[in-house]
GROMACS .gro file of N, CA and C in nm:
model
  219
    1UNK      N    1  -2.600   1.142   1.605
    1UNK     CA    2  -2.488   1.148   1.512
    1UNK      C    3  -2.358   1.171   1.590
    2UNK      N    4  -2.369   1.285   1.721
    2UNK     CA    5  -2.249   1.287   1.797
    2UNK      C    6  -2.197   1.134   1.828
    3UNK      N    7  -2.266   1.064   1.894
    3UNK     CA    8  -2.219   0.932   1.951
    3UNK      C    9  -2.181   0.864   1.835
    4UNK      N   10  -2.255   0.850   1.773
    4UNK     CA   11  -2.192   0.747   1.623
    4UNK      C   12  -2.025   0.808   1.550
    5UNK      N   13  -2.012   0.911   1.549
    5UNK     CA   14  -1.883   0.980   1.540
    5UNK      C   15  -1.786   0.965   1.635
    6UNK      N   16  -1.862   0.941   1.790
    6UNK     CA   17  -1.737   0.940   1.923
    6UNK      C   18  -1.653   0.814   1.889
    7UNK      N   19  -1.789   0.739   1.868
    7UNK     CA   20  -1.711   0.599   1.906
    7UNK      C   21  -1.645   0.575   1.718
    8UNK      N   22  -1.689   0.640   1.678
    8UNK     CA   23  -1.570   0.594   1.523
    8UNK      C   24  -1.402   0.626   1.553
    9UNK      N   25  -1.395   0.797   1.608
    9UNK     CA   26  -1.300   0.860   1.666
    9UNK      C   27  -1.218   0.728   1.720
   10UNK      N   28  -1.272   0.686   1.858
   10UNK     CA   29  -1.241   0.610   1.942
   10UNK      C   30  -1.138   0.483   1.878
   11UNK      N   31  -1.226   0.420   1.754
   11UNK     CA   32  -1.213   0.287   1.693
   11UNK      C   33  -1.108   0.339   1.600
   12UNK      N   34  -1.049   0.460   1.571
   12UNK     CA   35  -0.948   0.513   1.490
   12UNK      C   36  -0.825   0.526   1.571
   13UNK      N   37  -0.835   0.554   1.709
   13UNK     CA   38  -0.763   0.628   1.763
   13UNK      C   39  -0.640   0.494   1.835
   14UNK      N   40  -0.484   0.497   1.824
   14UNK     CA   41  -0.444   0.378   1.831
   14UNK      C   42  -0.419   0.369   2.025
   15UNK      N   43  -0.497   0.491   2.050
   15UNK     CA   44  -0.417   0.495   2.220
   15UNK      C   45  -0.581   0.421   2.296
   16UNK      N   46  -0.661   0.382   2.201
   16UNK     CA   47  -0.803   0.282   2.287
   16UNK      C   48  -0.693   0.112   2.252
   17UNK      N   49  -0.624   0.082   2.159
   17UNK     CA   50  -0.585  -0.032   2.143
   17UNK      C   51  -0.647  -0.102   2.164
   18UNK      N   52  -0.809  -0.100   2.052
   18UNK     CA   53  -0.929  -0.209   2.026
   18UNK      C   54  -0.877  -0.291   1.913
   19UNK      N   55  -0.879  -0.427   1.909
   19UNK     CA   56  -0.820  -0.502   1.814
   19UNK      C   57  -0.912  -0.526   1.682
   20UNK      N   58  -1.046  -0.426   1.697
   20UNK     CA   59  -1.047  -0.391   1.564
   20UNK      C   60  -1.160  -0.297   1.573
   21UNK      N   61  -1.209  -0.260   1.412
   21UNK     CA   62  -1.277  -0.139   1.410
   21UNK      C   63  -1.409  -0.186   1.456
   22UNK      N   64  -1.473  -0.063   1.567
   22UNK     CA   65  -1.566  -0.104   1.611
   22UNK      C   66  -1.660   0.025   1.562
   23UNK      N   67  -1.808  -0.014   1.521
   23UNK     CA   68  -1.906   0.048   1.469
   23UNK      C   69  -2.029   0.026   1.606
   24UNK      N   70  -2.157   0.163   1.554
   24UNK     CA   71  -2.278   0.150   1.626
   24UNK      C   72  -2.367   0.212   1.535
   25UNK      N   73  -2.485   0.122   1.579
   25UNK     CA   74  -2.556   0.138   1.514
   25UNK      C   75  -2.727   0.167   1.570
   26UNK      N   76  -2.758   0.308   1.566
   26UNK     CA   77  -2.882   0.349   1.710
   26UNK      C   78  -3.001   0.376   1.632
   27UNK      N   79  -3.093   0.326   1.768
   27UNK     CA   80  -3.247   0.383   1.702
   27UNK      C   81  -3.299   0.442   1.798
   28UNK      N   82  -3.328   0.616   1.765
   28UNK     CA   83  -3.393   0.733   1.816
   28UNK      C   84  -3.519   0.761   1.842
   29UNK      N   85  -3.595   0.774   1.936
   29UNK     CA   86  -3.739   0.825   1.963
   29UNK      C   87  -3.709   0.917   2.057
   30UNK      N   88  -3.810   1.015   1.999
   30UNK     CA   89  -3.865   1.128   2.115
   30UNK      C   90  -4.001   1.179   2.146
   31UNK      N   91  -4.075   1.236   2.190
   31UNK     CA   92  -4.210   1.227   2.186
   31UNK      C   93  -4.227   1.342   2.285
   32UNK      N   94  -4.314   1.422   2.317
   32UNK     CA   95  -4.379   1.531   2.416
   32UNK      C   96  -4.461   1.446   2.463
   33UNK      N   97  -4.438   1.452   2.615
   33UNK     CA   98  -4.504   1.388   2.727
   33UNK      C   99  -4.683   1.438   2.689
   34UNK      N  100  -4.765   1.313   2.729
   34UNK     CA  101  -4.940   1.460   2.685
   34UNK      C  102  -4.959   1.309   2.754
   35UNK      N  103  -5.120   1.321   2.776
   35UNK     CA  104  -5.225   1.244   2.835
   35UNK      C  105  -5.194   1.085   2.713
   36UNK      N  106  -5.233   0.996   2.792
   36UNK     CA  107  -5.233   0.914   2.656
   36UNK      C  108  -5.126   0.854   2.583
   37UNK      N  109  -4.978   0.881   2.642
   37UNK     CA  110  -4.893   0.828   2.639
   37UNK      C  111  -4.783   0.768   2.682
   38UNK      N  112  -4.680   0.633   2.687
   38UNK     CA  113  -4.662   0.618   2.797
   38UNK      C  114  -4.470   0.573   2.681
   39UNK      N  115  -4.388   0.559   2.845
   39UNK     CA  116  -4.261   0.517   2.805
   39UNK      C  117  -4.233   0.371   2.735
   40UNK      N  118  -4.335   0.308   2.763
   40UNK     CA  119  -4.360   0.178   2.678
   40UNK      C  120  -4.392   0.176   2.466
   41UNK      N  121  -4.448   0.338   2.457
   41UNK     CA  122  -4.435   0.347   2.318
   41UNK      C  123  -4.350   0.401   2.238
   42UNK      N  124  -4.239   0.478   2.350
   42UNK     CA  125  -4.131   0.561   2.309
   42UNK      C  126  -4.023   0.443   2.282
   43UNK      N  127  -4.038   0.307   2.379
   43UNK     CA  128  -3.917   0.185   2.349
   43UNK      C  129  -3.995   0.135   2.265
   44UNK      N  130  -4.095   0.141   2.199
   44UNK     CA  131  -4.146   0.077   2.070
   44UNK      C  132  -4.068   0.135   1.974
   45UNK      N  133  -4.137   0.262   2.012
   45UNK     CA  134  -4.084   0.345   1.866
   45UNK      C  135  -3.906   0.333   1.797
   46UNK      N  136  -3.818   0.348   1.983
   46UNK     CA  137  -3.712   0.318   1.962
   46UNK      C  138  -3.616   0.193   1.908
   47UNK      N  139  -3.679   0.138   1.924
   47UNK     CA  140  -3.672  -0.029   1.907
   47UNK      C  141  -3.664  -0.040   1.773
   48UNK      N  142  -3.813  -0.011   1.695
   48UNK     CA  143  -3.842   0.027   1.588
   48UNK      C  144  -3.704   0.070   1.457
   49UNK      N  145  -3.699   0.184   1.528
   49UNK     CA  146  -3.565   0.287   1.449
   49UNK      C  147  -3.447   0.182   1.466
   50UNK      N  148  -3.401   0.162   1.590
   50UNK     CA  149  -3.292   0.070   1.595
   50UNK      C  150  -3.301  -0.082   1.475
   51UNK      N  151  -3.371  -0.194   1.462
   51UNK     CA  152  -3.417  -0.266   1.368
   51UNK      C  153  -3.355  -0.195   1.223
   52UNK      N  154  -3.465  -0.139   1.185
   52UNK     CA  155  -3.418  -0.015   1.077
   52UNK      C  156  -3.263   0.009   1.027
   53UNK      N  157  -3.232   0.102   1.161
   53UNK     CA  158  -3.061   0.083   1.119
   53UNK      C  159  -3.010  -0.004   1.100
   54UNK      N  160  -3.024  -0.098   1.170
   54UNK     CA  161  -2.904  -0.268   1.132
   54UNK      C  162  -2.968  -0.316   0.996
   55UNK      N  163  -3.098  -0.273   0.934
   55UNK     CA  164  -3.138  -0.372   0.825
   55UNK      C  165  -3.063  -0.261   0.748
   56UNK      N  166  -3.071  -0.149   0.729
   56UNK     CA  167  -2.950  -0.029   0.638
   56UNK      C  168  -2.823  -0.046   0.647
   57UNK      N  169  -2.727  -0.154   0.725
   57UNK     CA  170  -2.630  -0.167   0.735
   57UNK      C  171  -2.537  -0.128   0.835
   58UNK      N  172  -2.426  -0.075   0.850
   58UNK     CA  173  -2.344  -0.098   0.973
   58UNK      C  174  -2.291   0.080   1.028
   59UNK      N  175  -2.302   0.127   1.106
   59UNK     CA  176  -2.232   0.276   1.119
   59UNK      C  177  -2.358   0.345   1.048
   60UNK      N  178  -2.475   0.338   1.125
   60UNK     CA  179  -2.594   0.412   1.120
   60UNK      C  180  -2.679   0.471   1.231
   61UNK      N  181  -2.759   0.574   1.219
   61UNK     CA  182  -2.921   0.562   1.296
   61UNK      C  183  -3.006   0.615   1.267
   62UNK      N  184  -3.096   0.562   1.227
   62UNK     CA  185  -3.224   0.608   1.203
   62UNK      C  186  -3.362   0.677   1.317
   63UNK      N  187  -3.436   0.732   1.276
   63UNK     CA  188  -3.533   0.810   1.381
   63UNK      C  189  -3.660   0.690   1.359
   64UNK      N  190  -3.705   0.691   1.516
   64UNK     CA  191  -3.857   0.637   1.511
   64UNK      C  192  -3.941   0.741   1.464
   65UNK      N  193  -4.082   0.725   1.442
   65UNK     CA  194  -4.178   0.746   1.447
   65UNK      C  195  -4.292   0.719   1.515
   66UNK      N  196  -4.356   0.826   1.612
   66UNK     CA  197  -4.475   0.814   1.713
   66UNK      C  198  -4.551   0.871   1.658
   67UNK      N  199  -4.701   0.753   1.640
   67UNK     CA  200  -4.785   0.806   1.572
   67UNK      C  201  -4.885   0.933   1.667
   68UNK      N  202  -4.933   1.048   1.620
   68UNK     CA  203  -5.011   1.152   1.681
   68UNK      C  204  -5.120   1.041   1.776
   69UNK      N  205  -5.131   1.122   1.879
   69UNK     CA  206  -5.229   1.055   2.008
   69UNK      C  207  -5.327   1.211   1.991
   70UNK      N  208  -5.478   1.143   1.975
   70UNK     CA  209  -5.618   1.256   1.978
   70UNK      C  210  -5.593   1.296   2.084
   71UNK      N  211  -5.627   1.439   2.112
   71UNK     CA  212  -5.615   1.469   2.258
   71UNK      C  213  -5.741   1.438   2.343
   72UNK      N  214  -5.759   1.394   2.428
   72UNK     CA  215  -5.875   1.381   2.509
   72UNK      C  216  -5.960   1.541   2.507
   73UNK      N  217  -6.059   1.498   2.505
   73UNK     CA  218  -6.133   1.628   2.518
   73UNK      C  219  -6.258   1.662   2.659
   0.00000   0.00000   0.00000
């Protein structure tokens, strides 16, 4: 939400002199490192969320979802 606010700031502000309003729009994953998982499902997940926001429209972000991994036993 900070970043989505910086850059609104930014796109308001007349001393960036962007020739027009510029929006973003992010998709969030986070996950606890454990056995069984790798950075390839965290850019799923993120990927995921990102999609999401642009289909909700413009000056958004939505959170992924990582599904629970069994723990090895």
């Amino acid at each position: 939400e900070r970043v989505r606010v910086m850059v609104a700031k930014c796109s308001a502000d007349p001393a960036y002199a962007l020739p027009e309003k510029i929006t973003i729009s992010l998709g969030v994953a986070a996950m606890e490192p454990a056995l069984g998982r790798s950075m390839h499902e965290l850019t799923i997940a993120a990927d995921a969320a990102l999609y999401q926001a642009k289909l909700g429209g413009r000056n958004r972000y939505e959170l992924g979802a990582i599904a629970a991994v069994a723990s090895a036993a």
